[in-house]
GROMACS .gro file of C-alpha atoms in nm:
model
  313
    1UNK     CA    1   2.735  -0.556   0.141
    2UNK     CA    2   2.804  -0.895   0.209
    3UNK     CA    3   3.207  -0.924   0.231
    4UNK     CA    4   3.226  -1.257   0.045
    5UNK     CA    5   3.100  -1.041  -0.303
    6UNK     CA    6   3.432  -0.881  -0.304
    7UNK     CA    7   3.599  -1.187  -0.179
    8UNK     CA    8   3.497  -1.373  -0.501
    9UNK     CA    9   3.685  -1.105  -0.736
   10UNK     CA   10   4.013  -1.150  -0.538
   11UNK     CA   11   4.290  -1.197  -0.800
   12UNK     CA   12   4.485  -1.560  -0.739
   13UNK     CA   13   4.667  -1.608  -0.581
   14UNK     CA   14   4.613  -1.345  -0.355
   15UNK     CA   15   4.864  -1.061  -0.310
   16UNK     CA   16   4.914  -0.875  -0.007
   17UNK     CA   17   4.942  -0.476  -0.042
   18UNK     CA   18   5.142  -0.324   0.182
   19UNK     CA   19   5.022   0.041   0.113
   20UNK     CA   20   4.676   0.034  -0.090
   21UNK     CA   21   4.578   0.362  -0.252
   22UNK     CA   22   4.366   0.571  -0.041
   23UNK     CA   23   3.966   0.628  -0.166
   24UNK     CA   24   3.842   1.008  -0.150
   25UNK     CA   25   3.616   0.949   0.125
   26UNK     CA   26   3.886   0.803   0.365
   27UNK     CA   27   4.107   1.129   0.292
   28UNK     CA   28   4.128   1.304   0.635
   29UNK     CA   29   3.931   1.635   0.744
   30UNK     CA   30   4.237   1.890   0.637
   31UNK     CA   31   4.280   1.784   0.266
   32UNK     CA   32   3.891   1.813   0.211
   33UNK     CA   33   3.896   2.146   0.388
   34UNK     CA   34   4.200   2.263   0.173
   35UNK     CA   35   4.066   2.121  -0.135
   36UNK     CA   36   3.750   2.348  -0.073
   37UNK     CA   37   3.926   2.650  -0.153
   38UNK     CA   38   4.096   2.484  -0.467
   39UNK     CA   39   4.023   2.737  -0.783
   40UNK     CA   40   3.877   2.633  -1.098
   41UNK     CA   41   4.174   2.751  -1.276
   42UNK     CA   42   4.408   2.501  -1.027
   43UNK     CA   43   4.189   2.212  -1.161
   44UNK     CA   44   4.161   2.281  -1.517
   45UNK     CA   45   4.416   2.016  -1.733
   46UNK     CA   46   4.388   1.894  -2.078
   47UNK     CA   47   4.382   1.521  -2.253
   48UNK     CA   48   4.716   1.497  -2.439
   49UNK     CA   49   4.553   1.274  -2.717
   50UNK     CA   50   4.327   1.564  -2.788
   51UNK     CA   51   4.589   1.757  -2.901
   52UNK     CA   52   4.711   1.517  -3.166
   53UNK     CA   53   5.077   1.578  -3.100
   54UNK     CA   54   5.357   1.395  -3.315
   55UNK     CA   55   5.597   1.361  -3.050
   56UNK     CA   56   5.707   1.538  -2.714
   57UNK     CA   57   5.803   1.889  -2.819
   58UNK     CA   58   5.506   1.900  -3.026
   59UNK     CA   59   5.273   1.862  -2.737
   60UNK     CA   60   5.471   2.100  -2.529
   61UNK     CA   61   5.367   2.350  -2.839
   62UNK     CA   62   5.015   2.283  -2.791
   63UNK     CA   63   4.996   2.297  -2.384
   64UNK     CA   64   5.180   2.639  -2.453
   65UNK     CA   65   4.945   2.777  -2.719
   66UNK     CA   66   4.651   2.721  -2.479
   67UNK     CA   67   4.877   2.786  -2.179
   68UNK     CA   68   4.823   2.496  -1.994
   69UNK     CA   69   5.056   2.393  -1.778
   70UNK     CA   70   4.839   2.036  -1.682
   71UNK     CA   71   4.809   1.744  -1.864
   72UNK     CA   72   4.617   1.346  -1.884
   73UNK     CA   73   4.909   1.191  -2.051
   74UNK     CA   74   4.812   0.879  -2.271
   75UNK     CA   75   5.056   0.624  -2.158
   76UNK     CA   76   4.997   0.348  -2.439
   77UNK     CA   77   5.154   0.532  -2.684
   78UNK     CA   78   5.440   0.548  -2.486
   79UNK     CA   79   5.468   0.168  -2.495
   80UNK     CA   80   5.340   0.115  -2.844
   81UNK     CA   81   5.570   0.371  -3.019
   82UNK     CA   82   5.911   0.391  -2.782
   83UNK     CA   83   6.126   0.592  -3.021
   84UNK     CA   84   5.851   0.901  -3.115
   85UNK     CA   85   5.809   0.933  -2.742
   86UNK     CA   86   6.146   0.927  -2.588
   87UNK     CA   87   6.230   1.142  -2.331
   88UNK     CA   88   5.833   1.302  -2.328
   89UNK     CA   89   5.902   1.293  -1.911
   90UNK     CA   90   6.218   1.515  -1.926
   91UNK     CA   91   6.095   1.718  -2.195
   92UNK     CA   92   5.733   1.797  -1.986
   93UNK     CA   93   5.945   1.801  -1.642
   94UNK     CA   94   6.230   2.103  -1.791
   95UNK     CA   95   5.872   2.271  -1.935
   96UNK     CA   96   5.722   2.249  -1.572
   97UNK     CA   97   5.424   2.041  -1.737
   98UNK     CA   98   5.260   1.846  -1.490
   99UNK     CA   99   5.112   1.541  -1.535
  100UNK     CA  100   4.797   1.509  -1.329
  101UNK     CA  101   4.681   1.100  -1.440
  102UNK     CA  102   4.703   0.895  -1.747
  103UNK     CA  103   4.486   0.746  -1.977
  104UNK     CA  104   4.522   0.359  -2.085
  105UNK     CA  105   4.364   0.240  -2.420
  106UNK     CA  106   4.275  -0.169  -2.457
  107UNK     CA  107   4.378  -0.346  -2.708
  108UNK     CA  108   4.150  -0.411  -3.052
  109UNK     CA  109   3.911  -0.159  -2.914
  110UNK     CA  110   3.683  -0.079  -3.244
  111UNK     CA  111   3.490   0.248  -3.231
  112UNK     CA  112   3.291   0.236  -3.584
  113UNK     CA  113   2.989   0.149  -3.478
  114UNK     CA  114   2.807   0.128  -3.150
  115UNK     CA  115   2.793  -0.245  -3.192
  116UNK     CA  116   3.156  -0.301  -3.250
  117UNK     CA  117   3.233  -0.078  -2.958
  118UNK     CA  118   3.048  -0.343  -2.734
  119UNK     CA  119   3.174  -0.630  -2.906
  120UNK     CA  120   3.549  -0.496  -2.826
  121UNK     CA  121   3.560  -0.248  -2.579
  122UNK     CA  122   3.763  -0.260  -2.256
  123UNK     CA  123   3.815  -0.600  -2.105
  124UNK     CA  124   3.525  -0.758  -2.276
  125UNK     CA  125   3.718  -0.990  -2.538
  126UNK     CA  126   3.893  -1.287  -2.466
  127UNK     CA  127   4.072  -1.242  -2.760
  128UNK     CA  128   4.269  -0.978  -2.632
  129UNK     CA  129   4.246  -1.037  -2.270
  130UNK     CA  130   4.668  -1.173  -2.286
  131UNK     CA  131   4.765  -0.895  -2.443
  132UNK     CA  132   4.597  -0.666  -2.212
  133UNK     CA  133   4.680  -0.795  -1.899
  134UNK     CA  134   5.064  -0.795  -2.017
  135UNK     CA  135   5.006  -0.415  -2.129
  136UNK     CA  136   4.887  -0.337  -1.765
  137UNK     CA  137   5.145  -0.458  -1.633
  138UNK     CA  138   5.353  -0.223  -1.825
  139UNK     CA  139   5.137   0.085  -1.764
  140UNK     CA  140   5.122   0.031  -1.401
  141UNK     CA  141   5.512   0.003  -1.354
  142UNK     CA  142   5.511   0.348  -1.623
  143UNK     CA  143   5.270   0.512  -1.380
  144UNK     CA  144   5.413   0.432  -1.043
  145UNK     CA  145   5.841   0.498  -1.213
  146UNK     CA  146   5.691   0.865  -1.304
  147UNK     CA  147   5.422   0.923  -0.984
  148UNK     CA  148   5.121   0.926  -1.169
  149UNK     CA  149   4.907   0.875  -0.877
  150UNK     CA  150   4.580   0.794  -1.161
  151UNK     CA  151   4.526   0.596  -1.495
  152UNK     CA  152   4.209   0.601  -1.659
  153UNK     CA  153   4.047   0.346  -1.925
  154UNK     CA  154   3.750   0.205  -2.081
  155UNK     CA  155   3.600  -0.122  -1.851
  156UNK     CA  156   3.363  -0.248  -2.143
  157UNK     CA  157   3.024  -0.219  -2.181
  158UNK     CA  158   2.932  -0.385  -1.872
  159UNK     CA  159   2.598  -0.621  -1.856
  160UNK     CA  160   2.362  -0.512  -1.614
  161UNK     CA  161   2.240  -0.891  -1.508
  162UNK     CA  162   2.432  -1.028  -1.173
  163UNK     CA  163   2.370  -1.390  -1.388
  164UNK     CA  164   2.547  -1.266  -1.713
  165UNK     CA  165   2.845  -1.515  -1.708
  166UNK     CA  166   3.050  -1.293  -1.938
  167UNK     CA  167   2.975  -1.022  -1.628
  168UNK     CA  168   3.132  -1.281  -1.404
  169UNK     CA  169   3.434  -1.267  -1.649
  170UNK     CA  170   3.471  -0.902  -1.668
  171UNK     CA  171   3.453  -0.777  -1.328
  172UNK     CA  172   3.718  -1.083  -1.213
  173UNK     CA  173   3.915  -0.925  -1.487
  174UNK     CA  174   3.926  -0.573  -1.391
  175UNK     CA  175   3.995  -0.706  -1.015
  176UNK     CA  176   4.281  -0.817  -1.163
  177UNK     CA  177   4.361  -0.490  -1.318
  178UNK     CA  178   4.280  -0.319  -0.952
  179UNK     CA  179   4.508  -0.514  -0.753
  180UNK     CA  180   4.809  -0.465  -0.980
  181UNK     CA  181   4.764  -0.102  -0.992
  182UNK     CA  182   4.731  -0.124  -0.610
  183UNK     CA  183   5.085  -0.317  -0.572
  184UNK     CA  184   5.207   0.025  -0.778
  185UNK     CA  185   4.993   0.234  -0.512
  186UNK     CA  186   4.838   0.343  -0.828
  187UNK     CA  187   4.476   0.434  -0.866
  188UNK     CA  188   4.237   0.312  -1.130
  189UNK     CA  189   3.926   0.472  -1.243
  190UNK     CA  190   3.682   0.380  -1.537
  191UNK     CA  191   3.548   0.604  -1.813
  192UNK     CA  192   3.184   0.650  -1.800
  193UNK     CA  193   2.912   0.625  -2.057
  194UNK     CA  194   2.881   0.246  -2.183
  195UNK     CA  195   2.666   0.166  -1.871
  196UNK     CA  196   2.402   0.326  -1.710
  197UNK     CA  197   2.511   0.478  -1.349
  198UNK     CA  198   2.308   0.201  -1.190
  199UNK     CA  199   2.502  -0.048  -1.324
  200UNK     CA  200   2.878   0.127  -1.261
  201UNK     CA  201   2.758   0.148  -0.926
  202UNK     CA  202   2.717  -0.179  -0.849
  203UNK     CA  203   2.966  -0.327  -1.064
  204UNK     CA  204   3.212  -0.056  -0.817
  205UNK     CA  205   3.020  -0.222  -0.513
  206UNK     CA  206   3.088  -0.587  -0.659
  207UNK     CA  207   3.484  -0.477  -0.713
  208UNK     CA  208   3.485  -0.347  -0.363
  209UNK     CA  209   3.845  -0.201  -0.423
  210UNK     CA  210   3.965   0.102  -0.207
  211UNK     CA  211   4.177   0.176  -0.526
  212UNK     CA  212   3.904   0.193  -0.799
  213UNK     CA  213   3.674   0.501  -0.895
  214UNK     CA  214   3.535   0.673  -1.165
  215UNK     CA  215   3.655   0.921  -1.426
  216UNK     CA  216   3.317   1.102  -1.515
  217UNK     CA  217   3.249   1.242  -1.852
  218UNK     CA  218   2.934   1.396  -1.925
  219UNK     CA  219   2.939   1.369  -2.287
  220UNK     CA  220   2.957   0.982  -2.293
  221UNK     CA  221   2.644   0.974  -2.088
  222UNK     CA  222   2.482   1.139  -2.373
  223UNK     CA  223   2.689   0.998  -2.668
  224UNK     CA  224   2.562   0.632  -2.582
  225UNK     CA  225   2.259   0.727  -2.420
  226UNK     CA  226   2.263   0.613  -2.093
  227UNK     CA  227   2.105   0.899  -1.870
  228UNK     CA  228   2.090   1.249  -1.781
  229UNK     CA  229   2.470   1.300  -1.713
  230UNK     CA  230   2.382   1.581  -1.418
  231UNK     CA  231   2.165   1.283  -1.208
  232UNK     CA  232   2.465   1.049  -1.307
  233UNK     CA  233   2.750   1.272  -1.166
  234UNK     CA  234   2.468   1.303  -0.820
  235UNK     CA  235   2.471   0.953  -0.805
  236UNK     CA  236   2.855   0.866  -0.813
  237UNK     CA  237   2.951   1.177  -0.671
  238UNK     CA  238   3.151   1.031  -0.414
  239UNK     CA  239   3.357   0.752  -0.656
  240UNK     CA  240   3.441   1.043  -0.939
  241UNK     CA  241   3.863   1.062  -0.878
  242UNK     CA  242   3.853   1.299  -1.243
  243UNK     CA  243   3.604   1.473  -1.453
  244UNK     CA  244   3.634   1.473  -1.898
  245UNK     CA  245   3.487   1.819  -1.998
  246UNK     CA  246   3.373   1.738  -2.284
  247UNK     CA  247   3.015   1.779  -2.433
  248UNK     CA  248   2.762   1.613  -2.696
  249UNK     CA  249   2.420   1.595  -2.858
  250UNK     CA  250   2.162   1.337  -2.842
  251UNK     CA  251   2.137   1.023  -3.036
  252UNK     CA  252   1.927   1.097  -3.365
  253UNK     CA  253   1.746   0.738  -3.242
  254UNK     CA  254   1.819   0.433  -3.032
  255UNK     CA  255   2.096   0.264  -3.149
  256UNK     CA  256   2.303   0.539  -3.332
  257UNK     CA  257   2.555   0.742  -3.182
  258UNK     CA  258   2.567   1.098  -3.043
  259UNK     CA  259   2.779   1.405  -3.147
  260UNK     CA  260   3.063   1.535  -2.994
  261UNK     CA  261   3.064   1.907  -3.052
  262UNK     CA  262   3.261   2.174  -2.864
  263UNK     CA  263   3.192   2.284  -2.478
  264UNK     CA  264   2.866   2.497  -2.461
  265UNK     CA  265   2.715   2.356  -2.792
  266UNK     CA  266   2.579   2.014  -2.648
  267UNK     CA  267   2.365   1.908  -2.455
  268UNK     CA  268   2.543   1.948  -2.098
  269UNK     CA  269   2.398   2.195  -1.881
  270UNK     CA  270   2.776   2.340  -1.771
  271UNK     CA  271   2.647   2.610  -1.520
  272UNK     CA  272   2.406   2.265  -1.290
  273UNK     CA  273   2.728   2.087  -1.389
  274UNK     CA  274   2.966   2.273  -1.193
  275UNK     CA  275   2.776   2.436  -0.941
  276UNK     CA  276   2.723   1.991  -0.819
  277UNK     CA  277   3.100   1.957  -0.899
  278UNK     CA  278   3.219   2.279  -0.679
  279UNK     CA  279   2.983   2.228  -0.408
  280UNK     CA  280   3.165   1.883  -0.313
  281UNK     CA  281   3.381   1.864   0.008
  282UNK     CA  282   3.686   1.806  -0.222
  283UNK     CA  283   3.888   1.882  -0.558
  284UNK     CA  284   3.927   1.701  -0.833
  285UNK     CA  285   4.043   1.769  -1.191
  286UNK     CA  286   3.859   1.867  -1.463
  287UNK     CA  287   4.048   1.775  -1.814
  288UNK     CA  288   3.899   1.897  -2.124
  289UNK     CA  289   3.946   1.637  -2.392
  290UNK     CA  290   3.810   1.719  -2.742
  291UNK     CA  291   3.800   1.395  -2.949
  292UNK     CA  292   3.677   1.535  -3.294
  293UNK     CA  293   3.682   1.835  -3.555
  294UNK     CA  294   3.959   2.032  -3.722
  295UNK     CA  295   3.991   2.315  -3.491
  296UNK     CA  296   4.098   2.165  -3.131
  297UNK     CA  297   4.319   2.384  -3.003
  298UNK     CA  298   4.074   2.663  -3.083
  299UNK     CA  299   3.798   2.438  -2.897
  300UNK     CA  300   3.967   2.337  -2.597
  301UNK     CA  301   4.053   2.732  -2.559
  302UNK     CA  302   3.665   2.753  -2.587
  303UNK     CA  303   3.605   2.489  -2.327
  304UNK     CA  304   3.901   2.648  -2.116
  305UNK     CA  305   3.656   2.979  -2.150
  306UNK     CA  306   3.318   2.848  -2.048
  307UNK     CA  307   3.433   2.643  -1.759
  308UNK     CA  308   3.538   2.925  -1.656
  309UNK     CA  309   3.270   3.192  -1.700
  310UNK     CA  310   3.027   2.890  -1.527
  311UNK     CA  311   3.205   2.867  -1.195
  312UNK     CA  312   3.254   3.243  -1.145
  313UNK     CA  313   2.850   3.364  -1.170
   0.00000   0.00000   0.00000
């Protein structure tokens, strides 16, 4: 790649980074060799927002109903509502909770319709870019005072055209995002599902950040309808830092959404799914997040199950 592409997205003025965060591939030969042998069950971790908790001892409840002892913490509810989540650290620290990465949600992010979704997802709006890049801030100084070595979020629907100006916009805004997470030694790592892989691959190529991957999800693949989710994990295999179980059905027809439904009812091929994810030369973790219906503890324990029966045949 030519090195002036990343050059361009280079936040200004530029900051120097004393100790970026390291990219799976540069990790040296032990921790891939040791990460071979990780177990499933080592791995497995659940999204807290899944469990629709009301505070910190009722998400303790949850994790100890399905007894988890690994969580995705969403971190913007931290910020947004101080008092109904003070002391969640101590509280998951005394329960010996760990917290493998967190999740960070954009602001005026409207999920109602596919449409709206585009209009205002990730980093996409100017309206909101000010109050986004001030909430970073905040999350990344969260992340790095508690060792969350990960945070997760939603880029945008990202236009495929190198000569979309609004393009141009995003990706110089989520180079922003990079290199303050990197200050933090922080990784970042986008959800997928709003582009095609194609695209996330060479908007990743464009960022050219050693701190930047991707958190694959399956289901989104399918929920927005952009490609076989088993060909997308093959083809950014080696930039997936964290995996969403989570599964889907098809769009009824173009335009319209998907359907969440619970692990093993969609249309993810779990056994082709793990068998690619366990044949890698390194571990990463795979968080069940359940995002719909009335029974969600009972469904992650379901998920918990079949990821499980999968990557034992």
């Amino acid at each position: 790649m030519d090195s002036t592409v990343g050059e361009r997205f280079r936040s200004e003025p530029e900051q120097t980074i004393a100790e970026p965060a390291r990219t799976l591939d540069s990790q040296d030969t032990s921790t891939e060799i040791s990460n071979m042998s990780a177990t499933v069950e080592s791995r497995l971790a659940v999204c807290s927002w899944s469990l629709q908790p009301e505070g910190p001892d009722d998400l303790f409840e949850s994790l100890d109903q399905l007894e988890c002892r690994r969580i995705q913490l969403a971190l913007s509810p931290l910020i947004h509502e101080p008092d109904r989540w003070a002391g969640v650290f101590d509280v998951l620290e005394k329960q010996g909770i760990e917290v493998v990465s967190g999740m960070m949600a954009m602001a005026g992010e409207d999920y109602t319709s596919l449409e709206s979704i585009a209009r205002t997802g990730g980093v996409r709006p100017d309206a909101t870019w000010e109050a986004n890049r001030e909430h970073v801030a905040r999350i990344a100084e969260q992340a790095a005072e508690h060792d969350i070595n990960l945070v997760t979020f939603h880029a945008g629907f990202l236009p495929e055209s190198n000569g979309d100006g609004e393009r141009l916009v995003m990706l110089r805004r989520l180079a922003e995002i990079a290199d303050h997470f990197a200050t933090r030694s922080v990784d970042i790592a986008f959800e997928t599902g709003q582009e095609s892989a194609a695209t996330l691959l060479a908007v990743l190529d464009e960022l050219d950040r050693q701190n930047v991957g991707v958190n694959f999800d399956p289901a989104n693949m399918i929920l927005y309808g952009t490609g076989d989710p088993i060909e997308a994990l093959r083809r950014l295999a080696i930039n997936v830092r964290q995996i969403h179980i989570k599964d889907a059905t098809s769009p009824a027809a173009p335009g319209a959404w998907g359907t969440e439904v619970p692990v093993g009812d969609g249309a993810v091929d779990w056994k082709a799914f793990m068998t690619e994810v366990l044949g890698w030369r390194r571990a990463v973790d795979l968080v069940i997040e359940r995002e719909s219906g009335d029974h969600r503890i009972e469904d992650i324990a379901r998920a918990i199950k079949v990821i499980r029966e999968v990557s034992s045949d």
